[in-house]
PDB file of C-alpha atoms and ligand atoms in Angstrom:
ATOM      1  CA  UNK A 208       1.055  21.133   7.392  1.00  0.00           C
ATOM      2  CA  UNK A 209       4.146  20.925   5.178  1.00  0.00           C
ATOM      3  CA  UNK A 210       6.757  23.209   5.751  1.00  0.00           C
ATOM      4  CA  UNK A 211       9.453  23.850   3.739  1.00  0.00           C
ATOM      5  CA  UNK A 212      12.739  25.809   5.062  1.00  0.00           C
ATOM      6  CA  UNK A 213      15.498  26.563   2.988  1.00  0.00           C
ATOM      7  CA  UNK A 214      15.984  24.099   0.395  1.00  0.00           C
ATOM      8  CA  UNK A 215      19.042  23.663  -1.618  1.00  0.00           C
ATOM      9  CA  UNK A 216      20.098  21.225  -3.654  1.00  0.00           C
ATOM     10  CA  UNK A 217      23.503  21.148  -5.191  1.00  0.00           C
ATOM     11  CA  UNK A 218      24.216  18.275  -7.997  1.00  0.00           C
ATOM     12  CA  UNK A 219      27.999  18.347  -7.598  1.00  0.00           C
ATOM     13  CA  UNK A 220      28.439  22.191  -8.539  1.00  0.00           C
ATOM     14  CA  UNK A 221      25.229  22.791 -10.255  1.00  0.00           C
ATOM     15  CA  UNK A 222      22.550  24.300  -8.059  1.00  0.00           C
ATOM     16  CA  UNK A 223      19.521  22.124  -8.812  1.00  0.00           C
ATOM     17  CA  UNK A 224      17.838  24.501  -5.701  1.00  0.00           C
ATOM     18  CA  UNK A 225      18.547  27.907  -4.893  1.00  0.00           C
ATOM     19  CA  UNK A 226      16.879  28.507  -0.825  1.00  0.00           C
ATOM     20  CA  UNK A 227      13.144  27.199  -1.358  1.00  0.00           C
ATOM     21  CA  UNK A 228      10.851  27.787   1.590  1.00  0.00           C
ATOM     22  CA  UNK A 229       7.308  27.931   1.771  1.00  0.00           C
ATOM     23  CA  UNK A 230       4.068  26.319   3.723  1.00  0.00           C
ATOM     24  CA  UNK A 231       0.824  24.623   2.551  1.00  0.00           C
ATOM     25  CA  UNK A 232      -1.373  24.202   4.962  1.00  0.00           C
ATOM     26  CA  UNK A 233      -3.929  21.136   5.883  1.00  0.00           C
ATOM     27  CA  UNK A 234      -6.466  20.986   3.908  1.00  0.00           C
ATOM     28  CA  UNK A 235      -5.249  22.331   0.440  1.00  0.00           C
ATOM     29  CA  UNK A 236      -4.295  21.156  -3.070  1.00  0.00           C
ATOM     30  CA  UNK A 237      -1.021  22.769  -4.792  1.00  0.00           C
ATOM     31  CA  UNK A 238       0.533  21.575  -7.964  1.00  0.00           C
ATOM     32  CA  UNK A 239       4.414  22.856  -9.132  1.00  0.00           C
ATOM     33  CA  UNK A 240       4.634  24.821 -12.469  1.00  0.00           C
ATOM     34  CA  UNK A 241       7.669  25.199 -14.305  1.00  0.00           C
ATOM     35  CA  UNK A 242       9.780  24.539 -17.244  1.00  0.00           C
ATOM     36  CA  UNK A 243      11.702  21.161 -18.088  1.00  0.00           C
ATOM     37  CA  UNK A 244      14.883  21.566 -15.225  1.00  0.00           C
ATOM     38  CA  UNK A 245      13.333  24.040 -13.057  1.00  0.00           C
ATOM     39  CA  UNK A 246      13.571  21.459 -10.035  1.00  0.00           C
ATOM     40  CA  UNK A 247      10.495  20.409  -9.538  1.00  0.00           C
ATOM     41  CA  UNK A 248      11.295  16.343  -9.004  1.00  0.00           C
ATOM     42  CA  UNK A 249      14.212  17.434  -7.170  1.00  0.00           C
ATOM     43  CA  UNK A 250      11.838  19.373  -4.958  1.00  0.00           C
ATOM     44  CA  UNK A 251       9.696  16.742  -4.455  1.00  0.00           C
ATOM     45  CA  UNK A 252      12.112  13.796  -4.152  1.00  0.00           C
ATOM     46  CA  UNK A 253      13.526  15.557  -1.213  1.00  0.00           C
ATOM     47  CA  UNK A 254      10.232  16.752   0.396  1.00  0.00           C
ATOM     48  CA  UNK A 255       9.391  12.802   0.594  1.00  0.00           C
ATOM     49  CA  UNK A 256      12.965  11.921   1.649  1.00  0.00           C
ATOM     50  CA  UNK A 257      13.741   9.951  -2.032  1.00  0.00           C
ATOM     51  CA  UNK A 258      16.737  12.468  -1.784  1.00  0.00           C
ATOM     52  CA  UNK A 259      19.016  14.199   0.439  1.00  0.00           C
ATOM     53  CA  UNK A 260      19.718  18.036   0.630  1.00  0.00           C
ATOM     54  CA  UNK A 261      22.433  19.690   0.358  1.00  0.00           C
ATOM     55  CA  UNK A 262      20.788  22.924   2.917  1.00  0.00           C
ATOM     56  CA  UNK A 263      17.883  23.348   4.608  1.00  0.00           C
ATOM     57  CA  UNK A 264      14.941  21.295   6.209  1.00  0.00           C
ATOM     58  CA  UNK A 265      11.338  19.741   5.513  1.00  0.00           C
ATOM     59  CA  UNK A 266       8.358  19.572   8.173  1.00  0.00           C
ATOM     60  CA  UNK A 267       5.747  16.978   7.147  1.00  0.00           C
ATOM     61  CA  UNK A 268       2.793  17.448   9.904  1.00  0.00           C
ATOM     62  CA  UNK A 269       6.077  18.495  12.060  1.00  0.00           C
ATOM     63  CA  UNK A 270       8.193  15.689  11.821  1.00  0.00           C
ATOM     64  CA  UNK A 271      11.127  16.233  10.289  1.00  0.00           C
ATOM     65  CA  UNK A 272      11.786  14.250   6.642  1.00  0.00           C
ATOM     66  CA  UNK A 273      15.466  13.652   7.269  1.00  0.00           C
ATOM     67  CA  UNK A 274      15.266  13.710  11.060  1.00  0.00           C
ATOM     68  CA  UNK A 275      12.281  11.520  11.899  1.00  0.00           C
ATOM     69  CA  UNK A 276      11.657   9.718   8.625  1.00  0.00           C
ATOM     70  CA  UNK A 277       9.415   7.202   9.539  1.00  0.00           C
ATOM     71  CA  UNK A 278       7.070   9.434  11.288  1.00  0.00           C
ATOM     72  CA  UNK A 279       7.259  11.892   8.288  1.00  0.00           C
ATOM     73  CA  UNK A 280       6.512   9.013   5.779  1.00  0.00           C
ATOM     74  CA  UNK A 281       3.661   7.700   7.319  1.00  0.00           C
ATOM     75  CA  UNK A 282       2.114  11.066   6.338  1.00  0.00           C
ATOM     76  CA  UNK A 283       2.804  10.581   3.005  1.00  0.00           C
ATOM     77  CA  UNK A 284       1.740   8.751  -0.623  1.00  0.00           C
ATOM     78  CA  UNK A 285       4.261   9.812  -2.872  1.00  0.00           C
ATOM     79  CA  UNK A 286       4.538   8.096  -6.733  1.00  0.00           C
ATOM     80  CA  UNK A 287       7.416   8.985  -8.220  1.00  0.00           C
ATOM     81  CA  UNK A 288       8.518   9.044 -11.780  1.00  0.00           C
ATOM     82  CA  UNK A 289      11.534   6.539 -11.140  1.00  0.00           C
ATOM     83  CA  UNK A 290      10.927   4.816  -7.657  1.00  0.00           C
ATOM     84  CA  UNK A 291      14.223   4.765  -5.716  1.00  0.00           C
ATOM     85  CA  UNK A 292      15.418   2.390  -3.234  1.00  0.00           C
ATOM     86  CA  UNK A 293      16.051   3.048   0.228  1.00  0.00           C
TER      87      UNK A 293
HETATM   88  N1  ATP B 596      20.723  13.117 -10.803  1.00  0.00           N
HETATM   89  C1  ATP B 596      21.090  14.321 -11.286  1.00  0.00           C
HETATM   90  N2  ATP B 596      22.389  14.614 -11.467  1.00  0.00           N
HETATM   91  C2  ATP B 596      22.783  15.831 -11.950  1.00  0.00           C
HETATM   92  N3  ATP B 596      21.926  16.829 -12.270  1.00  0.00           N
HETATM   93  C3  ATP B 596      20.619  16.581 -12.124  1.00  0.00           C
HETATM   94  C4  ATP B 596      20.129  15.324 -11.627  1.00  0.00           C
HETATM   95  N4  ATP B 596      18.765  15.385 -11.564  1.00  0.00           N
HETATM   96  C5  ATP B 596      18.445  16.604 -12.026  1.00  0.00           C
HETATM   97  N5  ATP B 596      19.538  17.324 -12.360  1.00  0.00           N
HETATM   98  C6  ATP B 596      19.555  18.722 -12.839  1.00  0.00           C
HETATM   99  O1  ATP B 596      18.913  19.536 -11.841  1.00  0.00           O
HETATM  100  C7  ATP B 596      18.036  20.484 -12.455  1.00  0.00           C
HETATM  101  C8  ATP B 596      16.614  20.242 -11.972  1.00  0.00           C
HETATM  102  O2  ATP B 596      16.163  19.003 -12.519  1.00  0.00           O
HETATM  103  P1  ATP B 596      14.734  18.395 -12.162  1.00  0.00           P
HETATM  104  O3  ATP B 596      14.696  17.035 -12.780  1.00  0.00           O
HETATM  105  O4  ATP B 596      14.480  18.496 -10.703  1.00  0.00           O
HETATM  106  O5  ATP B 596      13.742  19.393 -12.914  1.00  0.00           O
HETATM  107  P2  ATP B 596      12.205  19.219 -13.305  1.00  0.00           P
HETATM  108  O6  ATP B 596      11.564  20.549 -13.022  1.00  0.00           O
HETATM  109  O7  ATP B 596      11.635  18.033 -12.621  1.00  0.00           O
HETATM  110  O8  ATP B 596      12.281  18.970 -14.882  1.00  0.00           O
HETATM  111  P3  ATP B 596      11.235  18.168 -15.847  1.00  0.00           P
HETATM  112  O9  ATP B 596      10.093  19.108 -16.095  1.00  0.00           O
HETATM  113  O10 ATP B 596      12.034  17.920 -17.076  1.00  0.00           O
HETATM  114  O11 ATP B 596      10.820  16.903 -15.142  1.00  0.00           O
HETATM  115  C9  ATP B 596      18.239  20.333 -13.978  1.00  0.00           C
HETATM  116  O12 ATP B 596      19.215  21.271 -14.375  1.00  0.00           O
HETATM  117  C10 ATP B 596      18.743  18.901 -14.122  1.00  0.00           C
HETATM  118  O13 ATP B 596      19.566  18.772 -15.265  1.00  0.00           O
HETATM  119 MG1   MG B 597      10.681  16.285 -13.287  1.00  0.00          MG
END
């Protein structure tokens, strides 16, 4: 399960993220919608720990992405648009 709790995301004092939270559960498919700047990178960069937050917290099977990384990103295949380094 993926849990989501809470998400904001400030870019110095523009809010990228205004309090996301929801759940998907094992088992399904979702895709983001939205227009160009909506946040949906943002989003997903922090769901997979590419990218801090500025509030709130991400369950990946129930580890947490910024707590217990490593356990969180085994869970995970994540291609990003621009891969970071960490
Ligand atoms: N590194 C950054 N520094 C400052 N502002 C940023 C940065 N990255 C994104 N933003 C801003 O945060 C908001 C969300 O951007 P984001 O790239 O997450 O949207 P997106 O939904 O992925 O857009 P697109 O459909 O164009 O890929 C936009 O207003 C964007 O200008
Ligand atoms: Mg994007």
């Amino acid at each position: 399960m993926i849990s989501v709790e809470g998400l904001t995301k400030y870019y110095d004092d523009h809010k990228a993220l205004d309090n996301i939270s929801f759940e998907i559960e094992e088992g399904h498919v979702y895709g983001f919608l939205g227009p160009n700047g909506a946040g949906k990178s943002t989003l997903m960069n922090i769901m997979t720990g590419c990218l801090s937050a500025t509030e709130g917290r991400v369950l990946i099977g129930g580890y947490d992405i910024f707590e217990e990384p490593n356990k969180a990103k085994k869970l995970i295949g994540y291609l990003p648009e621009q891969p970071p380094f960490i």
